[in-house]
GROMACS .gro file of C-alpha atoms in nm:
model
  213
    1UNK     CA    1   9.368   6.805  14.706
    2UNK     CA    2   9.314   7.090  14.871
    3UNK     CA    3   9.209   7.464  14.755
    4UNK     CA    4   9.298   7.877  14.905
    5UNK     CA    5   8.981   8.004  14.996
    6UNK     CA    6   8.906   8.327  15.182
    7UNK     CA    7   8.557   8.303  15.211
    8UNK     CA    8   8.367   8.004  15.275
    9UNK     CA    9   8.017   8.165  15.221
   10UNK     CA   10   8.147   8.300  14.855
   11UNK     CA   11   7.948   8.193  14.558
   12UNK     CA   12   8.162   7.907  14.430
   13UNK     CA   13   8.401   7.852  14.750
   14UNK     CA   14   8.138   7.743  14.972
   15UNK     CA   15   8.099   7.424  14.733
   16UNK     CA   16   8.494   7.393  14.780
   17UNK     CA   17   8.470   7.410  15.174
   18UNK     CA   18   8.233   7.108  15.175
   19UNK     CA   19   8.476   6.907  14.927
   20UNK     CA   20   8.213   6.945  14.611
   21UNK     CA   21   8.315   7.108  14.235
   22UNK     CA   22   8.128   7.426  14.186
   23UNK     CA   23   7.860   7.354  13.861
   24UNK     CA   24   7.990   6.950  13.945
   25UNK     CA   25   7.657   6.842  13.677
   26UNK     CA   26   7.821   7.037  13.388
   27UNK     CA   27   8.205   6.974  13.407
   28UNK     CA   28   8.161   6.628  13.260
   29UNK     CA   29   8.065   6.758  12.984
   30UNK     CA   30   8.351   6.950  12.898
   31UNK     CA   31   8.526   6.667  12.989
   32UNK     CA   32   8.371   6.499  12.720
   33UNK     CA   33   8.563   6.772  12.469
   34UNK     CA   34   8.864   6.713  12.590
   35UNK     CA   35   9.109   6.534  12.374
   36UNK     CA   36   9.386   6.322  12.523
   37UNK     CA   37   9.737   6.508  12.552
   38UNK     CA   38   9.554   6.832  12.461
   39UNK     CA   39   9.513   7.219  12.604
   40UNK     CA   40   9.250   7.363  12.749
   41UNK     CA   41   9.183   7.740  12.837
   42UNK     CA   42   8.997   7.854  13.107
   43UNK     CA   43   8.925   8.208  13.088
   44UNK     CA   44   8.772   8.373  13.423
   45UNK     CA   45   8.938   8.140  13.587
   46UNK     CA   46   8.800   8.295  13.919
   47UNK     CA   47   8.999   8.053  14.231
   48UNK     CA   48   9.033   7.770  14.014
   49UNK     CA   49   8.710   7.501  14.074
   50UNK     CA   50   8.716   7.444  13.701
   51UNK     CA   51   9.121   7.485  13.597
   52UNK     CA   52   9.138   7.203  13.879
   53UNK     CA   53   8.898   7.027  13.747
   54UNK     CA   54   9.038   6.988  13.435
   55UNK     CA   55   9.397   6.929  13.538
   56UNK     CA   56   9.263   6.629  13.744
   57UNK     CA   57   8.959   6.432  13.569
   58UNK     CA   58   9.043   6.510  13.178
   59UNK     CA   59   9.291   6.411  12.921
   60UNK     CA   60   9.450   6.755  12.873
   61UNK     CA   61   9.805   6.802  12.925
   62UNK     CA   62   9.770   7.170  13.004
   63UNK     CA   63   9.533   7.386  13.124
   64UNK     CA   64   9.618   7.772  13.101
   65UNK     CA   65   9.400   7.989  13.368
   66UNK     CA   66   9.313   8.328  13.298
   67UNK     CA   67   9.202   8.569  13.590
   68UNK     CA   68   9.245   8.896  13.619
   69UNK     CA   69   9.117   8.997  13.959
   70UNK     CA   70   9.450   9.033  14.182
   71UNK     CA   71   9.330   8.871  14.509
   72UNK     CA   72   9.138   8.569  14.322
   73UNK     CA   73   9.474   8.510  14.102
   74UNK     CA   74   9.680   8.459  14.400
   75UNK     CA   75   9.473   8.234  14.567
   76UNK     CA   76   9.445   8.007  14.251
   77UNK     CA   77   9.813   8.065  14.185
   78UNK     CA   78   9.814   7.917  14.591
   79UNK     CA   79   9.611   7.630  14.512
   80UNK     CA   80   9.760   7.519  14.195
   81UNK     CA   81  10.185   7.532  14.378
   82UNK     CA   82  10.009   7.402  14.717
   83UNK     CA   83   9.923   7.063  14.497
   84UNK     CA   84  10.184   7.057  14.283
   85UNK     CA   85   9.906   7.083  13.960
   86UNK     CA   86  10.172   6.992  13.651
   87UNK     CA   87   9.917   7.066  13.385
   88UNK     CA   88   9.855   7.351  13.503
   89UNK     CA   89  10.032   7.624  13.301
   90UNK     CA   90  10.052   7.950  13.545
   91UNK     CA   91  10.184   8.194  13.236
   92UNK     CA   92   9.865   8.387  13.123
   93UNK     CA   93   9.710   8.430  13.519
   94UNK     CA   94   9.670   8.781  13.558
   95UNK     CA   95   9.586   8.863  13.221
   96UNK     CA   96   9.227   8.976  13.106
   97UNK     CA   97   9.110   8.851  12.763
   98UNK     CA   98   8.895   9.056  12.483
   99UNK     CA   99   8.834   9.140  12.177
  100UNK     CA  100   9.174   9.364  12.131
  101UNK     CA  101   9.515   9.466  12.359
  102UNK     CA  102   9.371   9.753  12.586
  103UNK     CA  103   9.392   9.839  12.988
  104UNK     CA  104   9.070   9.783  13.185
  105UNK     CA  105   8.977   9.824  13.583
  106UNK     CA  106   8.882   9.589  13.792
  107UNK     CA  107   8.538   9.600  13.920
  108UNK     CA  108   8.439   9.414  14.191
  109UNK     CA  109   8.065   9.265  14.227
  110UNK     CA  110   7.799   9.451  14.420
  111UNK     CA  111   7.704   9.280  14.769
  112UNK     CA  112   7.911   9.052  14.937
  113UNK     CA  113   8.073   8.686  14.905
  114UNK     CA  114   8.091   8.634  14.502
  115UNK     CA  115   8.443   8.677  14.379
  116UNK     CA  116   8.348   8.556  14.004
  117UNK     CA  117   8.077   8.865  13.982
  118UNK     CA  118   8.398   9.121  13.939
  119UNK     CA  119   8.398   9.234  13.620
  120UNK     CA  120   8.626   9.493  13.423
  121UNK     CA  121   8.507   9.822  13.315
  122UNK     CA  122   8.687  10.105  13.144
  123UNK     CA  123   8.722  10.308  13.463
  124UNK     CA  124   8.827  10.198  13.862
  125UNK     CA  125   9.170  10.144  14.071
  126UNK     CA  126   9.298   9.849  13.959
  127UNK     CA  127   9.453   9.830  13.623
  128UNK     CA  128   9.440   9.460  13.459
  129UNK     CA  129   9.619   9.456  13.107
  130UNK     CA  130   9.374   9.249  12.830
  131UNK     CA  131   9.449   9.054  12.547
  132UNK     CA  132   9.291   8.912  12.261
  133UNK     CA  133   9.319   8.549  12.269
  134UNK     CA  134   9.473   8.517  11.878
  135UNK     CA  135   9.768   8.737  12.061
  136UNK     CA  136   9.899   8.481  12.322
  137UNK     CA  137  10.100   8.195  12.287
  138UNK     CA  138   9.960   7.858  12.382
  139UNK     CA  139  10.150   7.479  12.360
  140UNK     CA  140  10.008   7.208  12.203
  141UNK     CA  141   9.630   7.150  12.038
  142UNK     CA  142   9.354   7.372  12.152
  143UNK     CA  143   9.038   7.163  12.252
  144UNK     CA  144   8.885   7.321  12.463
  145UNK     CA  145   8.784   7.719  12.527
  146UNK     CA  146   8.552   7.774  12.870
  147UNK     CA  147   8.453   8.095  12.873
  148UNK     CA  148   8.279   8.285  13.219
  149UNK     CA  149   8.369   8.673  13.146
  150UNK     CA  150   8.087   8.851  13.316
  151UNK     CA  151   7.934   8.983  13.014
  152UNK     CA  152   8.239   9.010  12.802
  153UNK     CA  153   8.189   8.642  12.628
  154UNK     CA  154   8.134   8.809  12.282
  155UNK     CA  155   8.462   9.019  12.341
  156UNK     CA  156   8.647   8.727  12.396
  157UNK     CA  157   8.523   8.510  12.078
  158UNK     CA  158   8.585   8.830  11.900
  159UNK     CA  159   8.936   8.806  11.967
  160UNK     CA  160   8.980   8.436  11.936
  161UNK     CA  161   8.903   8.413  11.545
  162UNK     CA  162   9.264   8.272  11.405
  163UNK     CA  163   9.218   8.008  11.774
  164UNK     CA  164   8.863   7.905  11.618
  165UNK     CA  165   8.947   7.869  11.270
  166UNK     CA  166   9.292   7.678  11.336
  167UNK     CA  167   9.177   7.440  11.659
  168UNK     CA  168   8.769   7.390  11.629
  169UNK     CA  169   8.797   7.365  12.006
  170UNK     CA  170   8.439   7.255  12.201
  171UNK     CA  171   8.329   7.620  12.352
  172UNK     CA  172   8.172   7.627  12.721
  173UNK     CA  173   8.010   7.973  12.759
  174UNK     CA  174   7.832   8.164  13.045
  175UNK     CA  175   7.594   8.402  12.814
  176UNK     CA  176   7.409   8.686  12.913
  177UNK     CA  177   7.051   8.686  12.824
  178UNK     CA  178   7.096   9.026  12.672
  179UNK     CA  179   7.378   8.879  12.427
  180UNK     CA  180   7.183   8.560  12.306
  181UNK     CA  181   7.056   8.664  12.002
  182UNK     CA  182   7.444   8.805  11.912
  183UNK     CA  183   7.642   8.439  12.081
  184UNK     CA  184   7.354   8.224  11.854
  185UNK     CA  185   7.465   8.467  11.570
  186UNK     CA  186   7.831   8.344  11.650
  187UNK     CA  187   7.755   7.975  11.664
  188UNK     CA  188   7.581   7.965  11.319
  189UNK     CA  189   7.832   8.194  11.176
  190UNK     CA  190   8.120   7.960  11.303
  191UNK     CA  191   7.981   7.652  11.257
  192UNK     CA  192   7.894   7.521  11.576
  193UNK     CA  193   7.679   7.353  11.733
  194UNK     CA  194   7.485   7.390  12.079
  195UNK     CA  195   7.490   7.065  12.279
  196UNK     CA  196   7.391   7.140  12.569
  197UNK     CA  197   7.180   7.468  12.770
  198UNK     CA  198   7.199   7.524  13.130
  199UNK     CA  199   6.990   7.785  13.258
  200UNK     CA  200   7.090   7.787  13.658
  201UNK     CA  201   7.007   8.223  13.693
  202UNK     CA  202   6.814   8.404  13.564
  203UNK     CA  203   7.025   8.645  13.396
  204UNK     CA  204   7.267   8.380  13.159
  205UNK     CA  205   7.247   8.041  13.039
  206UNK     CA  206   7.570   7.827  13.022
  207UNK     CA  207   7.641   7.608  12.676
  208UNK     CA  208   7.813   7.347  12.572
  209UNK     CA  209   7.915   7.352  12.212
  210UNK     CA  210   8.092   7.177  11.897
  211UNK     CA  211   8.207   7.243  11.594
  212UNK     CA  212   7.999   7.114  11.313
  213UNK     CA  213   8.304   7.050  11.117
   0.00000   0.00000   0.00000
């Protein structure tokens, strides 16, 4: 197994470079939520630590990666044909999700050496096309949503309503502190249930949950 990398002091590569899983304590747990022959979405996708992941240690039989950012697509789209990744199910990469079908810019993060701090804004260069997740096509059960959007988490639950109602997948979310109160809103709105809180910066927390039902 090997992975494209173009910086080996970036955020999450550098734990690639020395042959360890970026966040390796929490993937287990979503593999725990992973059904056997089912799909799993990974949405900011970023070079693909966690799409690989789950292609190679779960159940699923797909996993559909969605990154927007040009550059970081290509290098996941590298990795994934490099290692001839089956499950992996290149059709949405490229594609930003939200709440509803609209054009947004690609932003990249302040600083240096963290690819999965770009973020899309209404204004900038690069134009990324975003969809609401109820407005894609998908094969086979849904078990499994993992959601790292940069601040657009709520967007994308927004526009996965029909996906929650009809699937009940487990939901991995990076939160911002400043949407907490509005994603614990969700949860108790939808049913779910928080299993698990990871607090690794100060500025999000990543859960874990399930539905109740």
């Amino acid at each position: 197994m090997s992975f494209a990398l173009d910086d080996p002091d970036d955020h999450v590569q550098r734990h690639l470079v020395r042959g360890r899983f970026y966040e390796a304590d929490l993937l287990p747990t979503h593999g725990d939520l992973v059904w056997m022959r089912s799909t799993v979405l990974d949405v900011g996708a970023n070079v693909g630590n966690h799409t690989v992941w789950y292609a190679l240690r779960t159940r699923a039989a797909r996993v559909y990666p969605f990154e927007p950012n040009p550059p970081t697509a290509a290098l996941l789209r590298d990795t994934v044909e490099r290692n001839g990744l089956a499950k992996v199910d290149l059709t949405h990469l490229g594609k930003g999700v939200g709440s509803r079908r609209r054009d947004l810019y690609v932003h990249a993060a302040p600083g240096e050496h963290n690819l999965g701090g770009t973020s899309l804004r209404k204004q900038g260069d690069v134009a990324v096309a975003v969809h609401p997740l109820d407005g894609l096509d998908f094969e086979g059960p849904i078990s499994l949503v993992k959601i790292d959007v940069e601040g657009m988490e709520l967007q994308v639950l927004a526009g996965a309503e029909a996906l929650v109602a009809e699937h009940r997948p487990g939901l991995a979310a990076e939160v911002r502190t400043k949407h907490l109160a509005a994603f614990w809103a969700w949860v108790e709105a939808h049913d779910y249930h928080v299993v698990r809180a990871h607090k690794m910066y100060a500025d999000n927390v990543n859960y874990v949950c399930v539905p109740r039902s």
